[in-house]
Tab-separated table of C-alpha atoms in Angstrom:
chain	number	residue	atom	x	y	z
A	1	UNK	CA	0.000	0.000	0.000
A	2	UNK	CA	1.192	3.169	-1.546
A	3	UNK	CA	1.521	5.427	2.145
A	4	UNK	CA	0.682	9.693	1.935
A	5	UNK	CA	2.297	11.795	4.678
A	6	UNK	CA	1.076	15.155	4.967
A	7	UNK	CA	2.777	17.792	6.327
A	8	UNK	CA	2.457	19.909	8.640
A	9	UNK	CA	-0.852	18.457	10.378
A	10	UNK	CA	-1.752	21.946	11.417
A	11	UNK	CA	-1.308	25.154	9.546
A	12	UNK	CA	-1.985	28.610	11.718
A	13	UNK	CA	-2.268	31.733	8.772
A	14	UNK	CA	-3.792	35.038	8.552
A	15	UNK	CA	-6.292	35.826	6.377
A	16	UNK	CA	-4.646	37.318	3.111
A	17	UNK	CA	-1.190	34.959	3.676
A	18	UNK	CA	-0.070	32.173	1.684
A	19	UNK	CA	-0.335	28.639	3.009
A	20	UNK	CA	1.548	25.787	1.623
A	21	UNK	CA	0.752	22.476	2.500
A	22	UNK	CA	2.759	19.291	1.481
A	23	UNK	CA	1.989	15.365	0.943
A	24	UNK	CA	4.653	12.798	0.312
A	25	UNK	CA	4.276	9.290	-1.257
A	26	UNK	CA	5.673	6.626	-0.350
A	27	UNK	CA	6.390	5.454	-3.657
A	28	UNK	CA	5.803	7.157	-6.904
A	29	UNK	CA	2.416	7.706	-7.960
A	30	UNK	CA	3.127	10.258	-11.410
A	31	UNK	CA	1.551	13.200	-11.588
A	32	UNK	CA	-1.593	10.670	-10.323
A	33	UNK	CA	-2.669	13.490	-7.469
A	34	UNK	CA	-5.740	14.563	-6.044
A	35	UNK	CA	-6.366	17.362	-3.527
A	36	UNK	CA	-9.460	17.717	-1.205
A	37	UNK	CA	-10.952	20.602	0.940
A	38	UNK	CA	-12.990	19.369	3.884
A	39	UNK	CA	-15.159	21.560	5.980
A	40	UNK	CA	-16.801	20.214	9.017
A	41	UNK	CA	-19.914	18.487	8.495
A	42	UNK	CA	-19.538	18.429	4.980
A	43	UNK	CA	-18.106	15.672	2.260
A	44	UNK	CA	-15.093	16.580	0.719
A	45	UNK	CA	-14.855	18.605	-2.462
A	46	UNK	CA	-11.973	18.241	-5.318
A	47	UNK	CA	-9.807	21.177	-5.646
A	48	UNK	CA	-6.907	19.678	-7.749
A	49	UNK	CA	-6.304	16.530	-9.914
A	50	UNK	CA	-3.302	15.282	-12.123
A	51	UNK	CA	-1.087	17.093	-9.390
A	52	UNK	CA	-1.893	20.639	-10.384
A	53	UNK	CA	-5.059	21.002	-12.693
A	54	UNK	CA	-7.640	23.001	-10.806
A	55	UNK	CA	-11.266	21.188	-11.003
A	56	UNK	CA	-14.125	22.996	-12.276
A	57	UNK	CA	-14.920	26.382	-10.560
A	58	UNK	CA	-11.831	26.394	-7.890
A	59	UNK	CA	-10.549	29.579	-7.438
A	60	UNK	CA	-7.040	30.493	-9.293
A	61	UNK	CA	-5.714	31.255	-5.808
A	62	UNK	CA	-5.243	26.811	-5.305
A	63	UNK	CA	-2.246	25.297	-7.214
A	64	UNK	CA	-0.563	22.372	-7.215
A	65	UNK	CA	2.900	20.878	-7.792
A	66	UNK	CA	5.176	18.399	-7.725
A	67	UNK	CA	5.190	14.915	-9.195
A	68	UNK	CA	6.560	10.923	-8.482
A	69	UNK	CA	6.884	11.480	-4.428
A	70	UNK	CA	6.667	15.150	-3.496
A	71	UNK	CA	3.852	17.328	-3.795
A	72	UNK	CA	2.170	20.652	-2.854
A	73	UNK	CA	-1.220	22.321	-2.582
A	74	UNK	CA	-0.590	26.353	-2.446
A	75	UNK	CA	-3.108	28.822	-1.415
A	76	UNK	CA	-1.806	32.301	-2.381
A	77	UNK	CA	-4.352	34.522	-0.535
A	78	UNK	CA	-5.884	32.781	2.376
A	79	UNK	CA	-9.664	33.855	2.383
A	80	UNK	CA	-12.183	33.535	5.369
A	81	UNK	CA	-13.815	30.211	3.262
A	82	UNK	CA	-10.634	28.473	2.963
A	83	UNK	CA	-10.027	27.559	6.615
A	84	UNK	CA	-10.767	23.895	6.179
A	85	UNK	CA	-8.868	20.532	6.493
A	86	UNK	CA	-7.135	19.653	3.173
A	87	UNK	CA	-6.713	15.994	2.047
A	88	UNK	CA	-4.305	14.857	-0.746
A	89	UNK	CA	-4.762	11.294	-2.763
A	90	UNK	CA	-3.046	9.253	-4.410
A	91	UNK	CA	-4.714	6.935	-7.218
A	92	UNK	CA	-1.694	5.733	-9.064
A	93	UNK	CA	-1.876	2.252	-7.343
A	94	UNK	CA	-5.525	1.955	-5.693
A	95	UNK	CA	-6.439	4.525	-3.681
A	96	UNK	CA	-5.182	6.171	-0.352
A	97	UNK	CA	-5.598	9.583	1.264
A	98	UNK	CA	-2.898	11.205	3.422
A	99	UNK	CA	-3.643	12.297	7.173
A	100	UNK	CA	-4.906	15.845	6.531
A	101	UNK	CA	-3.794	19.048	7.209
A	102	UNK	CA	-5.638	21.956	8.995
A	103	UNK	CA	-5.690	24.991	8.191
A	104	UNK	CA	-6.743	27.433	11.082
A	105	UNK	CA	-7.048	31.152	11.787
A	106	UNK	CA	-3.869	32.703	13.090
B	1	UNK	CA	-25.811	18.070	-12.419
B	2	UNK	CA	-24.201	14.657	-11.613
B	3	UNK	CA	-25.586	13.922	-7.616
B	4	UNK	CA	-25.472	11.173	-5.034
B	5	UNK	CA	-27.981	10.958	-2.447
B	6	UNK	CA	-27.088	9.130	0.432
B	7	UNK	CA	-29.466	7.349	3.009
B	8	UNK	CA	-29.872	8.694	6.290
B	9	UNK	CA	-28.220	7.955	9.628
B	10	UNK	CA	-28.131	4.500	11.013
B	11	UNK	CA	-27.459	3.239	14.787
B	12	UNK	CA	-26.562	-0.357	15.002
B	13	UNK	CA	-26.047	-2.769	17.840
B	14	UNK	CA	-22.089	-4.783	17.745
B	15	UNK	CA	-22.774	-7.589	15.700
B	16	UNK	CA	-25.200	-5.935	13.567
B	17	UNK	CA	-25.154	-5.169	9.960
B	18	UNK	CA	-26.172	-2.008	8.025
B	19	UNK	CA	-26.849	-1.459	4.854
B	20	UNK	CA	-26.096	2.052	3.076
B	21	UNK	CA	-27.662	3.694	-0.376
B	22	UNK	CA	-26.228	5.817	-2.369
B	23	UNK	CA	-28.517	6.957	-5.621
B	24	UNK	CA	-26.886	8.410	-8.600
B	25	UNK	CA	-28.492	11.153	-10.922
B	26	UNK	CA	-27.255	13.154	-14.025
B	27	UNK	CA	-24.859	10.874	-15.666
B	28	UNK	CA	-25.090	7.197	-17.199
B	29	UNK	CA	-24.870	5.105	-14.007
B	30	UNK	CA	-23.348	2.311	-15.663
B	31	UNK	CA	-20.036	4.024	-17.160
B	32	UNK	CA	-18.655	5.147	-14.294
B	33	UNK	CA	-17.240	3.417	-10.982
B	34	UNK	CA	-18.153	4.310	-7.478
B	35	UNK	CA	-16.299	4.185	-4.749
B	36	UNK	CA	-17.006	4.391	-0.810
B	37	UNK	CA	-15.108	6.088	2.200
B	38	UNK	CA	-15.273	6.160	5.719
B	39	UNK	CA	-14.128	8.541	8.014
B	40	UNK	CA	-14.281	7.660	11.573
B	41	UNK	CA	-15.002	11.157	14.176
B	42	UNK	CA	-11.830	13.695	13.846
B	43	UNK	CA	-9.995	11.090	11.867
B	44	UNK	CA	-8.863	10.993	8.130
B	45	UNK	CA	-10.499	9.412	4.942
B	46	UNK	CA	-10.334	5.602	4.801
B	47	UNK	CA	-10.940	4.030	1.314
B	48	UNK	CA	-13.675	0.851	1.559
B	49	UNK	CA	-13.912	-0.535	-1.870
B	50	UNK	CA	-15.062	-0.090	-5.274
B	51	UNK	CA	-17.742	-1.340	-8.055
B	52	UNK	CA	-18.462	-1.350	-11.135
B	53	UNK	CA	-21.776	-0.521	-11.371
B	54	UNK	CA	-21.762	-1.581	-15.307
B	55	UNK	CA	-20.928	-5.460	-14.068
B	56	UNK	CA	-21.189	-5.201	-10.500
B	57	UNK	CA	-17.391	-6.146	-10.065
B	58	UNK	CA	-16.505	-5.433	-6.680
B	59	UNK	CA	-12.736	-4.930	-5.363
B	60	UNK	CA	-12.739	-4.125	-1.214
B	61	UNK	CA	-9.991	-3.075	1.538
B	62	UNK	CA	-7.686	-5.879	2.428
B	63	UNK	CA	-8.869	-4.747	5.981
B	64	UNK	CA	-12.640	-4.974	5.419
B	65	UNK	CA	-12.557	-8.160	3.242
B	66	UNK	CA	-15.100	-10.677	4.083
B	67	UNK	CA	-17.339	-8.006	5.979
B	68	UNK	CA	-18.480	-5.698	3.153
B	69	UNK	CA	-19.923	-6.032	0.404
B	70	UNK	CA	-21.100	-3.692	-2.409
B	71	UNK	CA	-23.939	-4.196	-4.612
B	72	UNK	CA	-26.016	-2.401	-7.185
B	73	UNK	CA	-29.246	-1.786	-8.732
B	74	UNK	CA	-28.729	-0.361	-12.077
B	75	UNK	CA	-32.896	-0.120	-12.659
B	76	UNK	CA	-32.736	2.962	-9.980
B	77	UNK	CA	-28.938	3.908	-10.530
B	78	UNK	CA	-28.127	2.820	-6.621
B	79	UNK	CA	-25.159	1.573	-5.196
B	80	UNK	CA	-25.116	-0.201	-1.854
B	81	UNK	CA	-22.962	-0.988	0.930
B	82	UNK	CA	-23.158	-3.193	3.621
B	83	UNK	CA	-21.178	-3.792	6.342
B	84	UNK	CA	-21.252	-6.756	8.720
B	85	UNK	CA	-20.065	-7.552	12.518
B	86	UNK	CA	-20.291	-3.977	13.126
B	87	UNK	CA	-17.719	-3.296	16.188
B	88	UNK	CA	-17.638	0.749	17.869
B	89	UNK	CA	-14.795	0.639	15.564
B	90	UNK	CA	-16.927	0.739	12.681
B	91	UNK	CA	-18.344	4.303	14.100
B	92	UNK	CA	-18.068	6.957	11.333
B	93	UNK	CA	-19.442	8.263	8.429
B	94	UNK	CA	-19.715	6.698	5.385
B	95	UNK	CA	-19.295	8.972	1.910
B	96	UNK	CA	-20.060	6.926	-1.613
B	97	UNK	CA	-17.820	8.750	-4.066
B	98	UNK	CA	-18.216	8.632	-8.189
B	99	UNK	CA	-14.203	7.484	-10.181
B	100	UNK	CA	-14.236	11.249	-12.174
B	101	UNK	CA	-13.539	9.536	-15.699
B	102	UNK	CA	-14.191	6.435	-17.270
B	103	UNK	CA	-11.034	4.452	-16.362
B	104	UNK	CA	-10.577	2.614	-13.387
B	105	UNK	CA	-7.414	4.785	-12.067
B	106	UNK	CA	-9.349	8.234	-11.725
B	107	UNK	CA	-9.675	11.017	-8.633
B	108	UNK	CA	-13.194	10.848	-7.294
B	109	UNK	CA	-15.845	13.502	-7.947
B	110	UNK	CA	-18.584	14.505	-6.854
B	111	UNK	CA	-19.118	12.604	-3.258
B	112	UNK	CA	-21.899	12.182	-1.718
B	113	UNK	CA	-23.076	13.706	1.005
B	114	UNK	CA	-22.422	11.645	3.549
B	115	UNK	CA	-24.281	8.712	6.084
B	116	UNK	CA	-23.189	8.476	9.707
B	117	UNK	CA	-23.549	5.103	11.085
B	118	UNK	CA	-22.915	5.011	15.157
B	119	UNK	CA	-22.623	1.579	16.648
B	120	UNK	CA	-23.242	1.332	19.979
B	121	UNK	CA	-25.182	-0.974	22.387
């Protein structure tokens, strides 16, 4: 099983900062990436897929990098909405999530 | 808009077994996979399984195997799962989640939204 570390588990920015959040794979998994945002008591949304293509409607303020083990989910201009937990993915070789990281109000 | 409606909330005794819907809506049901995930209170995402809703080919969690099992009804575009021997452990909600393309190796989107099961005597 292909293992996803995300780092760091909890991310303290201002509104108006930049946050970057990173996932490692165990293994390489290509450019096979998916990011999620997570707000409580909701299901997750997509954000990002193939490592840094924005799905439909996400704000140009989420990219992503990286490809084979290391990755990253920026957020350029942290907005009130975007305080969340953020889950990446990895779908190269089944399916596994990483740990989450939160992102919290500083 | 593609949409997956979820049954609602379940609470089960240990031992019991629960079965969860998940209809689909504004695609062709049969051409895409669906997937479900757990994710136990303040924990992460936990991938359960998948099937193919066009044959009903089911692949599962090494760590579930031989206590879930995931069906379909492609006359009302619904996928189930059931789980078996539920423990506290088992606590959590469960999220059925649609493979975005056609192929088997795909991100998931959309997800539904969501069915807490609690087990508890």
């Amino acid at each position: 099983e292909i293992v996803m570390t995300q780092s760091p588990a909890t991310l303290s920015v201002s509104p108006g900062e930049r946050a970057t959040l990173s996932c490692r794979a165990s293994q390489s998994v290509s450019s096979n990436l998916a990011w999620y945002q997570q707000k409580p008591g909701q299901a997750p949304r997509l954000l990002i897929y193939g490592a840094s293509t924005r799905a439909t409607g996400i704000p140009a303020r989420f990219s992503g990098s990286g490809s084979g083990t290391e990755f990253t989910l920026t957020i350029s201009s942290l907005q009130s909405e975007d305080f969340a937990v953020y889950y990446c993915q990895q779908y190269n070789n089944w399916w596994t999530f990483g740990q989450g990281t939160k992102v919290e109000i500083k | 808009q593609v949409q997956l409606v979820q049954s609602g909330a379940e609470v089960k005794k240990p031992g019991a077994s629960v079965k969860v819907s998940c209809k689909a809506s504004g695609y062709t049901f049969t051409s895409y996979y669906m997937h479900w995930v757990r994710q136990a209170p303040g924990q992460g995402l936990e991938w359960m399984g998948i099937i193919n809703p066009s044959g009903g080919s089911t692949s599962y969690a090494q760590k579930l195997q031989g206590r879930v099992t995931m069906t379909r009804d492609t006359s009302t575009s619904t996928v189930y799962m059931e789980l078996s021997s539920l423990r506290s452990e088992d606590t959590a909600v469960y999220y059925c989640a649609r493979g975005a393309g056609e192929q088997l190796n795909n991100w998931f989107d959309p997800w539904g939204q969501g069915t807490l099961v609690t087990v508890s005597s």
